[in-house]
Coordinates of C-alpha atoms in Angstrom, one line a residue:
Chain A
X1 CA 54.9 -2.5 -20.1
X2 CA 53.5 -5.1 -17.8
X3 CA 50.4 -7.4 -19.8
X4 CA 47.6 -5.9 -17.6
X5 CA 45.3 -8.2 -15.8
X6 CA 41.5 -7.7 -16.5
X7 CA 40.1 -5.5 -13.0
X8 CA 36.5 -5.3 -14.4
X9 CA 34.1 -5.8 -11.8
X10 CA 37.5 -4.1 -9.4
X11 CA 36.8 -1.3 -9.6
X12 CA 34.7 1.0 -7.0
X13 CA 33.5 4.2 -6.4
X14 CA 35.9 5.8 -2.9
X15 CA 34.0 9.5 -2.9
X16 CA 31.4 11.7 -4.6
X17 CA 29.8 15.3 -3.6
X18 CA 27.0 17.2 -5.6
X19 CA 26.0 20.7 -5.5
X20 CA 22.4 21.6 -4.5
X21 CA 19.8 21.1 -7.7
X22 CA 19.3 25.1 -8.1
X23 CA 17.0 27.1 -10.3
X24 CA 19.2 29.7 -11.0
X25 CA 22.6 29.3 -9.3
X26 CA 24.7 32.7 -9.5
X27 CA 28.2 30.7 -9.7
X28 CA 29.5 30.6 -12.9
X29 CA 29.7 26.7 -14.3
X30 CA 33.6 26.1 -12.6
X31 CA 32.6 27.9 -10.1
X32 CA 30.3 25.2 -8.9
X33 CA 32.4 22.4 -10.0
X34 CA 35.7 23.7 -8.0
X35 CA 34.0 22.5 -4.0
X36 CA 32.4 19.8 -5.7
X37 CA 35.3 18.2 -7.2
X38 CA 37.1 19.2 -4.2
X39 CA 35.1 17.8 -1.7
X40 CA 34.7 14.4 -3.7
X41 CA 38.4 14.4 -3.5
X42 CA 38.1 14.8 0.2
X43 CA 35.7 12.6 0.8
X44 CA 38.1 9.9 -1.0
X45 CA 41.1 10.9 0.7
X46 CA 43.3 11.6 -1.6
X47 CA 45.8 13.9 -2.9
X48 CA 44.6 15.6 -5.9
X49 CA 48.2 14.6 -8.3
X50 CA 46.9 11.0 -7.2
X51 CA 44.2 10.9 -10.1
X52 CA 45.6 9.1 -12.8
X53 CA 43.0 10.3 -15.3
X54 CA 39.9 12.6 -15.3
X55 CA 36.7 12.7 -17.6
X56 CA 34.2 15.6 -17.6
X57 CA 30.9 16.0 -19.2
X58 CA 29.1 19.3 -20.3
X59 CA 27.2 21.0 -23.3
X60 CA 28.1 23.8 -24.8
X61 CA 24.8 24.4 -25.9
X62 CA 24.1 24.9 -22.5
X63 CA 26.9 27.2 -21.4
X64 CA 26.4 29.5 -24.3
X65 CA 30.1 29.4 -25.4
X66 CA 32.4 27.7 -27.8
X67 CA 34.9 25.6 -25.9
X68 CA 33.2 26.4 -22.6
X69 CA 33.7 22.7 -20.9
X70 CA 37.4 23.7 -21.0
X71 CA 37.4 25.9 -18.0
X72 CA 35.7 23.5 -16.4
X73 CA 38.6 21.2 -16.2
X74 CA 40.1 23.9 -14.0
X75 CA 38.2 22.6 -11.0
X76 CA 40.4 19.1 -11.5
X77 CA 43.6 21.1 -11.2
X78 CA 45.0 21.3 -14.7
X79 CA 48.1 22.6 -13.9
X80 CA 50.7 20.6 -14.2
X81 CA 49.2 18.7 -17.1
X82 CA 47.1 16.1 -16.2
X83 CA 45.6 13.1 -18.6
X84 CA 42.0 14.1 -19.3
X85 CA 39.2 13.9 -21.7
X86 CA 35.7 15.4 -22.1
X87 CA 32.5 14.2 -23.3
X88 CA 29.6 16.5 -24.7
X89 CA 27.3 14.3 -23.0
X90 CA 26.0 13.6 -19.2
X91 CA 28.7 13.1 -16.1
X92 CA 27.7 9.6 -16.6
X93 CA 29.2 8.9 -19.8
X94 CA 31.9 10.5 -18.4
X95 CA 32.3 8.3 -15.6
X96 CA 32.1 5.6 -18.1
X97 CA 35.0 6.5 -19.8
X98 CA 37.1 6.7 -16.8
X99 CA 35.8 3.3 -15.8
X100 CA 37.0 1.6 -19.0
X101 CA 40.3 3.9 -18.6
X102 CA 40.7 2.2 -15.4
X103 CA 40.4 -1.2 -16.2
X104 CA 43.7 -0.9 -18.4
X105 CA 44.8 -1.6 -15.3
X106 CA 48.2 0.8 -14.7
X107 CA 46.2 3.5 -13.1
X108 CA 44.6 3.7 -9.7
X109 CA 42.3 6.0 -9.3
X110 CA 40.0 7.9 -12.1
X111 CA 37.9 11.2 -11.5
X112 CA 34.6 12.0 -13.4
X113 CA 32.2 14.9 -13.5
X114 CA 29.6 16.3 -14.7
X115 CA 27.8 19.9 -14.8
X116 CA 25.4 22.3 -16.1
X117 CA 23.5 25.6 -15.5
X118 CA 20.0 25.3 -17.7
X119 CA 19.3 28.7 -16.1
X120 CA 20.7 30.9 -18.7
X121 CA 19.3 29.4 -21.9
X122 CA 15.6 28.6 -22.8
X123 CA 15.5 25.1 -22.3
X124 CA 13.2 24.5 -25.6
X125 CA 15.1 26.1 -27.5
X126 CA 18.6 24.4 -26.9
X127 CA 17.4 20.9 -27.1
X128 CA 15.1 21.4 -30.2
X129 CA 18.8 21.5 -31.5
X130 CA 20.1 17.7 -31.0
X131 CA 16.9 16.6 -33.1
X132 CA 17.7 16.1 -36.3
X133 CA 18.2 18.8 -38.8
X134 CA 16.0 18.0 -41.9
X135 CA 12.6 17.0 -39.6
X136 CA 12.9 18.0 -36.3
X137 CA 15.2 20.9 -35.5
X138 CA 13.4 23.1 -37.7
X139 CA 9.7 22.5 -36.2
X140 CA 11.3 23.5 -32.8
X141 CA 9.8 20.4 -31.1
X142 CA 10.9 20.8 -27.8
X143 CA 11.4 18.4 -24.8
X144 CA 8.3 19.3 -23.5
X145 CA 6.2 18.2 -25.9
X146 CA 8.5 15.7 -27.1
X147 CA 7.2 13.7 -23.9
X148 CA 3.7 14.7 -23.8
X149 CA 4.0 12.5 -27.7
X150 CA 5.1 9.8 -25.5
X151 CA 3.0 10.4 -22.9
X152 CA -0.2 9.9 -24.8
X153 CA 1.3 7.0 -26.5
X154 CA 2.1 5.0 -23.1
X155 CA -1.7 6.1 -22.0
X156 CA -3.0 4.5 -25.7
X157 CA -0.9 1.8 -25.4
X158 CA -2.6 0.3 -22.1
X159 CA 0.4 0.2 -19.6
X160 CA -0.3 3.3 -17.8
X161 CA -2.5 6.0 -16.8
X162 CA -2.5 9.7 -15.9
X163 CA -3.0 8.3 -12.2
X164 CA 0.5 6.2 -12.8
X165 CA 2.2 9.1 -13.7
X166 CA 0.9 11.0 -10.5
X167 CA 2.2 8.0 -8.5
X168 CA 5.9 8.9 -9.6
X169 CA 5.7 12.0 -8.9
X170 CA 4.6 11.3 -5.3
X171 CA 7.4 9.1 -5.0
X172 CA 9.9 11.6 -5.9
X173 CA 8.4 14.3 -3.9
X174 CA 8.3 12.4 -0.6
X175 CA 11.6 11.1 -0.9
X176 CA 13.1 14.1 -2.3
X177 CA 12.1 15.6 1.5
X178 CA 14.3 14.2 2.8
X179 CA 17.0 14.9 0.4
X180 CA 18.7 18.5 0.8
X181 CA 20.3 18.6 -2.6
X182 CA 16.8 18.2 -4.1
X183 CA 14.7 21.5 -6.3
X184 CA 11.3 19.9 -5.6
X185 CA 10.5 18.4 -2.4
X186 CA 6.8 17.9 -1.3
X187 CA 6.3 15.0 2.1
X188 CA 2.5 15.7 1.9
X189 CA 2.4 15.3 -1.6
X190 CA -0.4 12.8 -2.9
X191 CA -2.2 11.6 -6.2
X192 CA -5.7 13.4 -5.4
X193 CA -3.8 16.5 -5.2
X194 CA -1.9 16.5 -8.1
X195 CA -4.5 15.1 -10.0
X196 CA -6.3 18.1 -9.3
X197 CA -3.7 19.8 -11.4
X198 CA -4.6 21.4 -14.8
X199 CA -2.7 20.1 -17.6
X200 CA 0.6 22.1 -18.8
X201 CA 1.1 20.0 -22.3
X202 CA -1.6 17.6 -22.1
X203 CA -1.5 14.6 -21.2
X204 CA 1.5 16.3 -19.2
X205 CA 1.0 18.1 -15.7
X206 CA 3.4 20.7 -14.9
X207 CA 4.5 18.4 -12.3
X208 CA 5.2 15.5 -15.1
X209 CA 8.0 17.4 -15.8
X210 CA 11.5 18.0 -14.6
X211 CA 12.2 21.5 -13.1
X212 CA 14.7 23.4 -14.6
X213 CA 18.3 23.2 -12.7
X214 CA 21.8 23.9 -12.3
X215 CA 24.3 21.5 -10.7
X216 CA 27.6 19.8 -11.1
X217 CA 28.6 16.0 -9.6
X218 CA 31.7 14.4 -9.5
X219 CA 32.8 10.7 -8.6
X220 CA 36.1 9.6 -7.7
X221 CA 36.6 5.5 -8.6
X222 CA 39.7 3.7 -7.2
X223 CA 40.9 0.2 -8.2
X224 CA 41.0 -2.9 -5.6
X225 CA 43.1 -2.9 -2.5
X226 CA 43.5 0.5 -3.2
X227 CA 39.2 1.2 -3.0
X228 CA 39.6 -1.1 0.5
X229 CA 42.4 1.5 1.6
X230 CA 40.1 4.5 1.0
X231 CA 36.6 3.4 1.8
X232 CA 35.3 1.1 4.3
X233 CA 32.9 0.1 2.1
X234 CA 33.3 0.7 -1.8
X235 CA 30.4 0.8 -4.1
X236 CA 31.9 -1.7 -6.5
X237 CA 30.6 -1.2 -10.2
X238 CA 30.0 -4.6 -11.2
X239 CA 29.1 -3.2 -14.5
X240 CA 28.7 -0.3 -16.6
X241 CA 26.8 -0.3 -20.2
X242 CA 24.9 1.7 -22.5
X243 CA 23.1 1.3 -25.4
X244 CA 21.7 3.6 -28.2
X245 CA 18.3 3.6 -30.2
X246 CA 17.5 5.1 -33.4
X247 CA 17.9 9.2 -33.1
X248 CA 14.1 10.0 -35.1
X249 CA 11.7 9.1 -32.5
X250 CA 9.1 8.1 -34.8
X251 CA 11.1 5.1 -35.7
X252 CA 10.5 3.7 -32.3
X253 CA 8.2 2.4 -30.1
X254 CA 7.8 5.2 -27.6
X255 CA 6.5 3.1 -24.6
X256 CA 9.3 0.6 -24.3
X257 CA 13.2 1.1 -23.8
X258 CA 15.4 -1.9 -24.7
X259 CA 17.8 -0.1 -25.0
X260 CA 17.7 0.5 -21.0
X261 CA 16.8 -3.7 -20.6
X262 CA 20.0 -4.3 -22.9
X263 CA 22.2 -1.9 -20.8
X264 CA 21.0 -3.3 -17.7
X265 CA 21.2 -7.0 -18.6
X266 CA 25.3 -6.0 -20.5
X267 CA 26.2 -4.2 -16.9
X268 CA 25.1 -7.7 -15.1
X269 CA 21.8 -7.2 -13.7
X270 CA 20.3 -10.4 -13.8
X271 CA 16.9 -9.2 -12.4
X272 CA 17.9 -10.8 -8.9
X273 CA 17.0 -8.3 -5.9
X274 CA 17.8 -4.8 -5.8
X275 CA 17.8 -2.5 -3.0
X276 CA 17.9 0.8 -4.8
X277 CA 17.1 1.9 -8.0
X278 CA 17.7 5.2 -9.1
X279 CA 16.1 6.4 -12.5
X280 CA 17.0 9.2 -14.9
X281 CA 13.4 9.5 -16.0
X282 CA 13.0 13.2 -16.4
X283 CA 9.2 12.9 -17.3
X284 CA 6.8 10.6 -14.8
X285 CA 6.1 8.7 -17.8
X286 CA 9.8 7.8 -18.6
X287 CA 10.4 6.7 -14.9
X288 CA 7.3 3.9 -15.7
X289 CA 8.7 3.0 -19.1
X290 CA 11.8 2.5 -17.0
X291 CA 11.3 0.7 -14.2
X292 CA 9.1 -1.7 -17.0
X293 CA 12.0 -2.2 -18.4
X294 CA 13.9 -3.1 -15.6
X295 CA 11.3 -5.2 -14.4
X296 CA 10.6 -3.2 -11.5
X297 CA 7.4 -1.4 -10.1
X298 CA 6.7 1.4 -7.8
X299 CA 5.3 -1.1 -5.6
X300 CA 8.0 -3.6 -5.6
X301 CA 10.9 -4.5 -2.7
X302 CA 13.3 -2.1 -4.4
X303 CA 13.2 1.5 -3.2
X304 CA 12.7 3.7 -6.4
X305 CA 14.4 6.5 -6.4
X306 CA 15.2 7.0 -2.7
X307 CA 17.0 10.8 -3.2
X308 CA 13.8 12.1 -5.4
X309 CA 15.1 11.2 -9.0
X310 CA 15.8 13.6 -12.2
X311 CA 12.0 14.8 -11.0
X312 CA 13.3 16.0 -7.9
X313 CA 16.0 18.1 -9.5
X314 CA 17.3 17.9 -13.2
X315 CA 20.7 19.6 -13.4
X316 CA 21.2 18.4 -17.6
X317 CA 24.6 17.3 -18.1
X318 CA 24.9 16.0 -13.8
X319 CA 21.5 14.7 -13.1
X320 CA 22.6 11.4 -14.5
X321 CA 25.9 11.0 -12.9
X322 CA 23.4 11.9 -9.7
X323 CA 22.0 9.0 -10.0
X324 CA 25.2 6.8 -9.8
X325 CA 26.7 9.1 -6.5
X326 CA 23.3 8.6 -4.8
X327 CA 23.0 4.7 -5.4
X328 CA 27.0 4.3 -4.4
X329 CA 25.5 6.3 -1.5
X330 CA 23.5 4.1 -0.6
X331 CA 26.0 1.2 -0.6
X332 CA 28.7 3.1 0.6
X333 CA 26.3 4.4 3.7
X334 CA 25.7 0.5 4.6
X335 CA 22.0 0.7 3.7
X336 CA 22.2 -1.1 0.7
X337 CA 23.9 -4.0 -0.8
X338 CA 23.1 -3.9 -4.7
X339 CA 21.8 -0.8 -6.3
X340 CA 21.2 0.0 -10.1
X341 CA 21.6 3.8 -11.3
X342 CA 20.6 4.4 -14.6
X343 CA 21.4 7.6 -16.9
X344 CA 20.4 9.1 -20.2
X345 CA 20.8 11.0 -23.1
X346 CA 19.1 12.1 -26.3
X347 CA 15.8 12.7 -27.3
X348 CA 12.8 10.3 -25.6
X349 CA 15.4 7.9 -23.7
X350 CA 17.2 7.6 -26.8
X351 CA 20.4 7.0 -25.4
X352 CA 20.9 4.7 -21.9
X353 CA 23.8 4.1 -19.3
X354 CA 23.1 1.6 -17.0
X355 CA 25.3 0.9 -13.8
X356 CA 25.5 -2.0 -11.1
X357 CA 26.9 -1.1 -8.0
X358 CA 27.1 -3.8 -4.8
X359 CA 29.0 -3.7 -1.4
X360 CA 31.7 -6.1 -0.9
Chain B
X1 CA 16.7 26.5 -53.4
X2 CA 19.8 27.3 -54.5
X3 CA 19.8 28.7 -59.1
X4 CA 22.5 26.0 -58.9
X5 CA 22.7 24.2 -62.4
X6 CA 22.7 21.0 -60.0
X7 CA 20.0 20.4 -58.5
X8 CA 21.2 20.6 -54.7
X9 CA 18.6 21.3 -52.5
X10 CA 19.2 24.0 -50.0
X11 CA 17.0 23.9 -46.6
X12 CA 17.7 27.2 -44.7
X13 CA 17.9 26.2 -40.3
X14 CA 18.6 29.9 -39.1
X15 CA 19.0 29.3 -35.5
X16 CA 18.9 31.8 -32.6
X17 CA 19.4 31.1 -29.4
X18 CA 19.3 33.0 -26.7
X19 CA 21.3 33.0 -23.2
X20 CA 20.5 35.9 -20.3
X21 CA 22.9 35.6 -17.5
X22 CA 23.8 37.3 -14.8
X23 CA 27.3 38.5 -13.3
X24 CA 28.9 36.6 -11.0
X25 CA 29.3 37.9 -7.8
X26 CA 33.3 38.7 -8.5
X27 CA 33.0 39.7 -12.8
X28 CA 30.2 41.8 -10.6
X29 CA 32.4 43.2 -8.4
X30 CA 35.1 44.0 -11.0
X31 CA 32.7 45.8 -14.1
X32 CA 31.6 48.0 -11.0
X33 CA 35.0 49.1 -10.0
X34 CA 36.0 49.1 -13.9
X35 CA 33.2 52.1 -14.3
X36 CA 34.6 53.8 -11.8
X37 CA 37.9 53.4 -13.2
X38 CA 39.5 51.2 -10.8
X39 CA 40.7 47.7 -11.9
X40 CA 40.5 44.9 -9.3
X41 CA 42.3 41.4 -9.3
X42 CA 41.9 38.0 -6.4
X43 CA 45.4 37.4 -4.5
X44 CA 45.0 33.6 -4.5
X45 CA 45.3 32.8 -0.3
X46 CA 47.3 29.8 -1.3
X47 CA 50.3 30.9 -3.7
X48 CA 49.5 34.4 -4.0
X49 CA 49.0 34.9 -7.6
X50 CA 47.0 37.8 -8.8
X51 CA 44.1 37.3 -11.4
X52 CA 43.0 40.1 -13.3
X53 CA 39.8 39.9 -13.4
X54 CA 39.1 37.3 -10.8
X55 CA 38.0 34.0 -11.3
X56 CA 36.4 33.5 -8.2
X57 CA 38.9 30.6 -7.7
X58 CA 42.6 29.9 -8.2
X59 CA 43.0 28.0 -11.1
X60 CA 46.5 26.4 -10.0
X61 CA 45.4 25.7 -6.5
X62 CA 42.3 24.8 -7.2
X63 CA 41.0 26.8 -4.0
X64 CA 38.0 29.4 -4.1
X65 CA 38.9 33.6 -3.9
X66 CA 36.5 35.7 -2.4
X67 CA 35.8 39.5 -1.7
X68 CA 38.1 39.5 1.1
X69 CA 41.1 38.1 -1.4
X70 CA 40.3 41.2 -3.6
X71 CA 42.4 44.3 -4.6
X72 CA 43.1 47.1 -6.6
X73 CA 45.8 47.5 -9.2
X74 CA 47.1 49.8 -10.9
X75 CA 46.4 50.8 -14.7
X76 CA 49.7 50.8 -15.7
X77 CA 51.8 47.5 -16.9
X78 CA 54.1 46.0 -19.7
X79 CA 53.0 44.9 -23.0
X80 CA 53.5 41.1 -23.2
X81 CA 53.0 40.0 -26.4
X82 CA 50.9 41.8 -29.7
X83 CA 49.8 41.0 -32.9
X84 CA 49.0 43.5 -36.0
X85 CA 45.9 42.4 -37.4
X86 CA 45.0 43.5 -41.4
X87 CA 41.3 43.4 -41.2
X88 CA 39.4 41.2 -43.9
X89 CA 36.3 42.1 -44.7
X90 CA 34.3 39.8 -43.2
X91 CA 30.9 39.5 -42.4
X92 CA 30.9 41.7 -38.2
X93 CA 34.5 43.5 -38.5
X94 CA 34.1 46.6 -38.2
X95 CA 37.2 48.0 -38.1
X96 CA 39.4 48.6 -42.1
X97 CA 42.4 49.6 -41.3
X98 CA 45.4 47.4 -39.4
X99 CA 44.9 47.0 -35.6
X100 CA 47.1 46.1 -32.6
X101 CA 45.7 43.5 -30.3
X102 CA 48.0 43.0 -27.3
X103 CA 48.2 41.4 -24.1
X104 CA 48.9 43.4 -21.2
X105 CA 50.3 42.5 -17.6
X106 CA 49.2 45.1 -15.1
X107 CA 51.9 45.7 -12.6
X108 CA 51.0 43.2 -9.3
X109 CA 48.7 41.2 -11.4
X110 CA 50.0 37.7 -12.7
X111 CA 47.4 37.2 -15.3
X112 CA 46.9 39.7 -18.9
X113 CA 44.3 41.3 -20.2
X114 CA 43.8 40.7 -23.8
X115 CA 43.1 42.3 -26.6
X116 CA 44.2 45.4 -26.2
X117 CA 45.1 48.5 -28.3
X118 CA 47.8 50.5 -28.0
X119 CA 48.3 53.7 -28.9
X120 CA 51.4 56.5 -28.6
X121 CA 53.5 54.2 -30.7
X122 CA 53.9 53.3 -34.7
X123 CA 53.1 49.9 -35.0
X124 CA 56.9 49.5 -36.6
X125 CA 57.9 50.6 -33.2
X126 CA 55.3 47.9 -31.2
X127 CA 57.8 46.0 -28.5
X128 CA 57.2 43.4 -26.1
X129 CA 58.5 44.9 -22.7
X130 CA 56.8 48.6 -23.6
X131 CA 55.4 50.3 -20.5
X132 CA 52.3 51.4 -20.7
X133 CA 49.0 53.1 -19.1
X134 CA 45.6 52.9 -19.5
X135 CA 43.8 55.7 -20.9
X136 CA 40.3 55.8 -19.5
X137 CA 37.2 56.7 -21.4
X138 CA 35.2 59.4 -20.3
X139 CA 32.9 58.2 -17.2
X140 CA 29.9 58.6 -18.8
X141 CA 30.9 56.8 -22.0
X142 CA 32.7 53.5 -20.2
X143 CA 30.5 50.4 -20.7
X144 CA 30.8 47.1 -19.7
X145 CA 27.6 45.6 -21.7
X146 CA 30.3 43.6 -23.1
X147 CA 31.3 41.4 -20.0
X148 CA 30.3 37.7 -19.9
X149 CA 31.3 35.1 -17.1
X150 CA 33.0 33.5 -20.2
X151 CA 36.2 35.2 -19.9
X152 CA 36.5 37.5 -22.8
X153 CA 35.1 40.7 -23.3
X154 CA 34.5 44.4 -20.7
X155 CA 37.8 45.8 -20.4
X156 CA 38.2 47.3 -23.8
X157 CA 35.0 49.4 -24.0
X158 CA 35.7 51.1 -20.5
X159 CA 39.6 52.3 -21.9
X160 CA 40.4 53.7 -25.1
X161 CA 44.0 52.4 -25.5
X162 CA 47.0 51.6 -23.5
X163 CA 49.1 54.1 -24.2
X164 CA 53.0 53.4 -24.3
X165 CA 54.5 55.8 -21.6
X166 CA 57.5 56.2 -22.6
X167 CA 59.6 54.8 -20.2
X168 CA 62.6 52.2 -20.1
X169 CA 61.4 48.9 -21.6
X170 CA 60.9 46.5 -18.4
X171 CA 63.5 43.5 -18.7
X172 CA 62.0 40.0 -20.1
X173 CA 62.1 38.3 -17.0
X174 CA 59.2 40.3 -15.6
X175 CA 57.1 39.1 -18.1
X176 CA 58.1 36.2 -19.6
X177 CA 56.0 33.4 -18.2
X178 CA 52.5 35.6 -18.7
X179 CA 53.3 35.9 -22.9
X180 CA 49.3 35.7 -23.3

């Protein structure tokens, strides 16, 4: 076998399609995946046999069924055998893997997605279940109030207030009317109103929080002259990290994320300008603690968030792969240059994928 | 706790979760006709394979089935592969003496149903290649409660059996590349 050369920072993303974020989408999980994957195919231009490897992410939990993410690899085409893998985590990570699969360099091109229907299953119960088992899983703390903790810890702490988090939420509403995959889209949305709100999980509005979605994403990546043959203008990933922090949140400091500044910094952002940013903060809160991290503001150059953000629409298991179609949107569309889509997992931005994306 | 002479402790987590989900529109579609004892399938518009029940998509040509791609089989086919199973006693099974569980390929269809029992036969007599035909359950006491969009369940709680019918074993090469 041939020494491969290094194709880091060669690699691009050709095609990408998403479903609608819906409340309750009828189609089983596959069944929303088979157009998506197809039409990210499509919009790549290539023949489905041409996809050297494919990595999907799901949850089971989700689902409701042992083994359920294996049908899902029947929207790629399993048949003949293909190389594949899975990851019980966001399309994101998924995407991820593909992306270091890639730069092994005898493969071209590299297909990730991501899905799932939160419809089914009560939401506070399912994710009560990743906490851990001795503490947390047994109190039934759920996401909800998970975030309203952190919440009231980023109000205590000085570096926000109940007006910042309204902020957020008007900039995912207003942008998100504009966006036709998006749940929750408001263009007359402001602070006074939503202000006027009562609170849901105090210090937590109803509209602090993500809706409740179903949705599947899926990216197609291809590999130097071969991106330039597909796409007139790749969104190349000039990097792609994550980082992890410790699993109990009361071992860490709730209003930061270093692990998201670490990720960032490890996938080459140097904090040089950005066009785009586009933030899995599922909670108003989070998106501050983010874009702090990043060192970005609402009020900065870069557009936060342009289709909405996890706010907008919160498909679990696709909203963060979202996030990377919808910046290499951007690029790909011509009206941006460098864009930064983040992604996460765990409880309380425990876990978080960062991703650099630039035009040529 | 645990009356353990070591002194493990024992934390009970019981965990229930709960999932409500409806149909879709094609496992819809199918339970309906199965309760009026008609079983439907998808002819795939691309290679023409028939899936029993439909999938709402071709899973070799990747390409989406709909209503229109629908239609009905009939209840008779060829057992494809069984198993005997000797019940253990553990904690949900129900049944206490040996069972067959078979796979059945309807005739037109491409894809078995699974799990099936079959009756008019000794299990010492059980061959792959038997002909068989569904025997309903009355209307009134089919149910397809059963049925998830996770591909198991339904079809055995609206038929008693598949019973063998008798007839000439059907030749191998009708049914061996659908085994399962």
């Amino acid at each position: 076998m041939p020494a491969a050369k290094s194709t880091r920072g060669d690699i691009a993303i050709v095609g990408y399609a998403q479903t609608p974020s819906l409340r309750d989408a009828n189609p089983s999980e596959v069944q929303l995946l088979v157009p998506t994957v197809t039409a990210a195919i499509e919009m790549a231009g290539i023949g489905r046999r041409e996809i050297g490897f494919t990595c999907a992410g799901s949850c089971d939990y989700l689902t409701g069924g042992p083994f359920a993410f294996v049908s899902n690899l029947e929207a790629a085409g399993a048949w003949p055998p293909i190389s594949e893998s899975h990851v019980e985590a966001d399309g994101a990570w998924a995407m991820y893997e593909a992306w270091m699969r890639l730069q092994e360099g005898d493969i071209d091109i590299a297909l990730a997605f991501g899905s799932g229907k939160s419809s089914p299953s009560n939401p506070a119960e399912v994710w009560a279940q990743q906490l851990d088992p001795y503490y947390l899983a047994p109190l039934g703390v759920d996401p909800v109030s998970l975030a309203g903790i952190q919440a009231r810890a980023l109000l205590d702490s000085g570096k926000a207030t109940e007006e910042d988090f309204a902020r957020a939420v008007v900039n995912s509403r207003r942008n998100a009317a504009s966006n036709p995959n998006a749940q929750l889209r408001d263009a007359d949305a402001s602070v006074e109103a939503l202000m006027a709100q009562p609170y849901f999980r105090a210090p937590l509005r109803k509209h602090d929080c993500p809706p409740i979605s179903d949705g599947a994403v899926a990216v197609v990546m291809a590999r130097g002259d071969r991106a330039r043959e597909l796409c007139a203008r790749p969104a190349w990933i000039r990097g792609m990290d994550h980082r992890i922090e410790a699993h109990q949140p009361g071992v860490r400091d709730l209003t930061s994320s270093p692990s998201t500044a670490l990720a960032a910094r490890k996938a080459g952002y140097d904090g040089g300008p950005l066009d785009v940013v586009e933030l899995c903060g599922t909670f108003s809160p989070q998106e501050l603690i983010l874009l702090d991290a990043l060192g970005l503001s609402l009020d900065g150059d870069t557009k936060v968030n342009p289709s909405g953000g996890a706010l907008a629409g919160n498909p679990i298991m696709a909203v963060g792969l979202v996030r990377i179609a919808e910046a290499a949107a951007r690029i790909i569309d011509g009206s941006a240059n460098r864009a930064l889509a983040h992604a996460t997992g765990g409880p309380l931005l425990q876990q978080n994928l960062v991703c650099l994306l630039e035009g040529e | 706790m645990t009356d353990t002479a070591k002194e493990h402790m024992v934390m009970e987590h019981l965990v229930t979760l709960t999932y409500h989900e409806r149909l879709t529109e094609n496992l819809n579609r199918y339970a309906d006709n199965l309760l009026e004892g008609r079983i439907i399938g998808a002819k795939c518009p691309s290679c023409g394979r028939v899936f029993v029940p439909s999938k709402g998509y071709c899973s070799l040509c990747v390409v989406p089935t709909t209503e229109a791609d629908e239609l009905e089989l009939p209840d008779t086919g060829i057992v494809t592969g069984f198993t005997i199973i000797a019940p253990v006693n553990y904690y949900g099974q129900k049944k206490t003496e040996p069972f067959v569980y078979a796979s059945v390929l309807l005739d037109g269809a491409d894809t078995t149903l699974g799990g099936m029992d079959i009756t008019g036969v000794a299990h010492s007599d059980l061959r792959s290649g038997m002909r068989v035909k569904a025997k309903w359950k009355p209307r009134g006491e089919r149910s397809v409660e059963a049925m998830s969009n996770r591909g198991w369940g339904g079809f055995g709680d609206v038929v008693e059996s598949f019973e063998a019918t008798g007839e000439p074993d059907a030749d191998e090469e009708a049914f061996k590349e659908h085994l399962f």
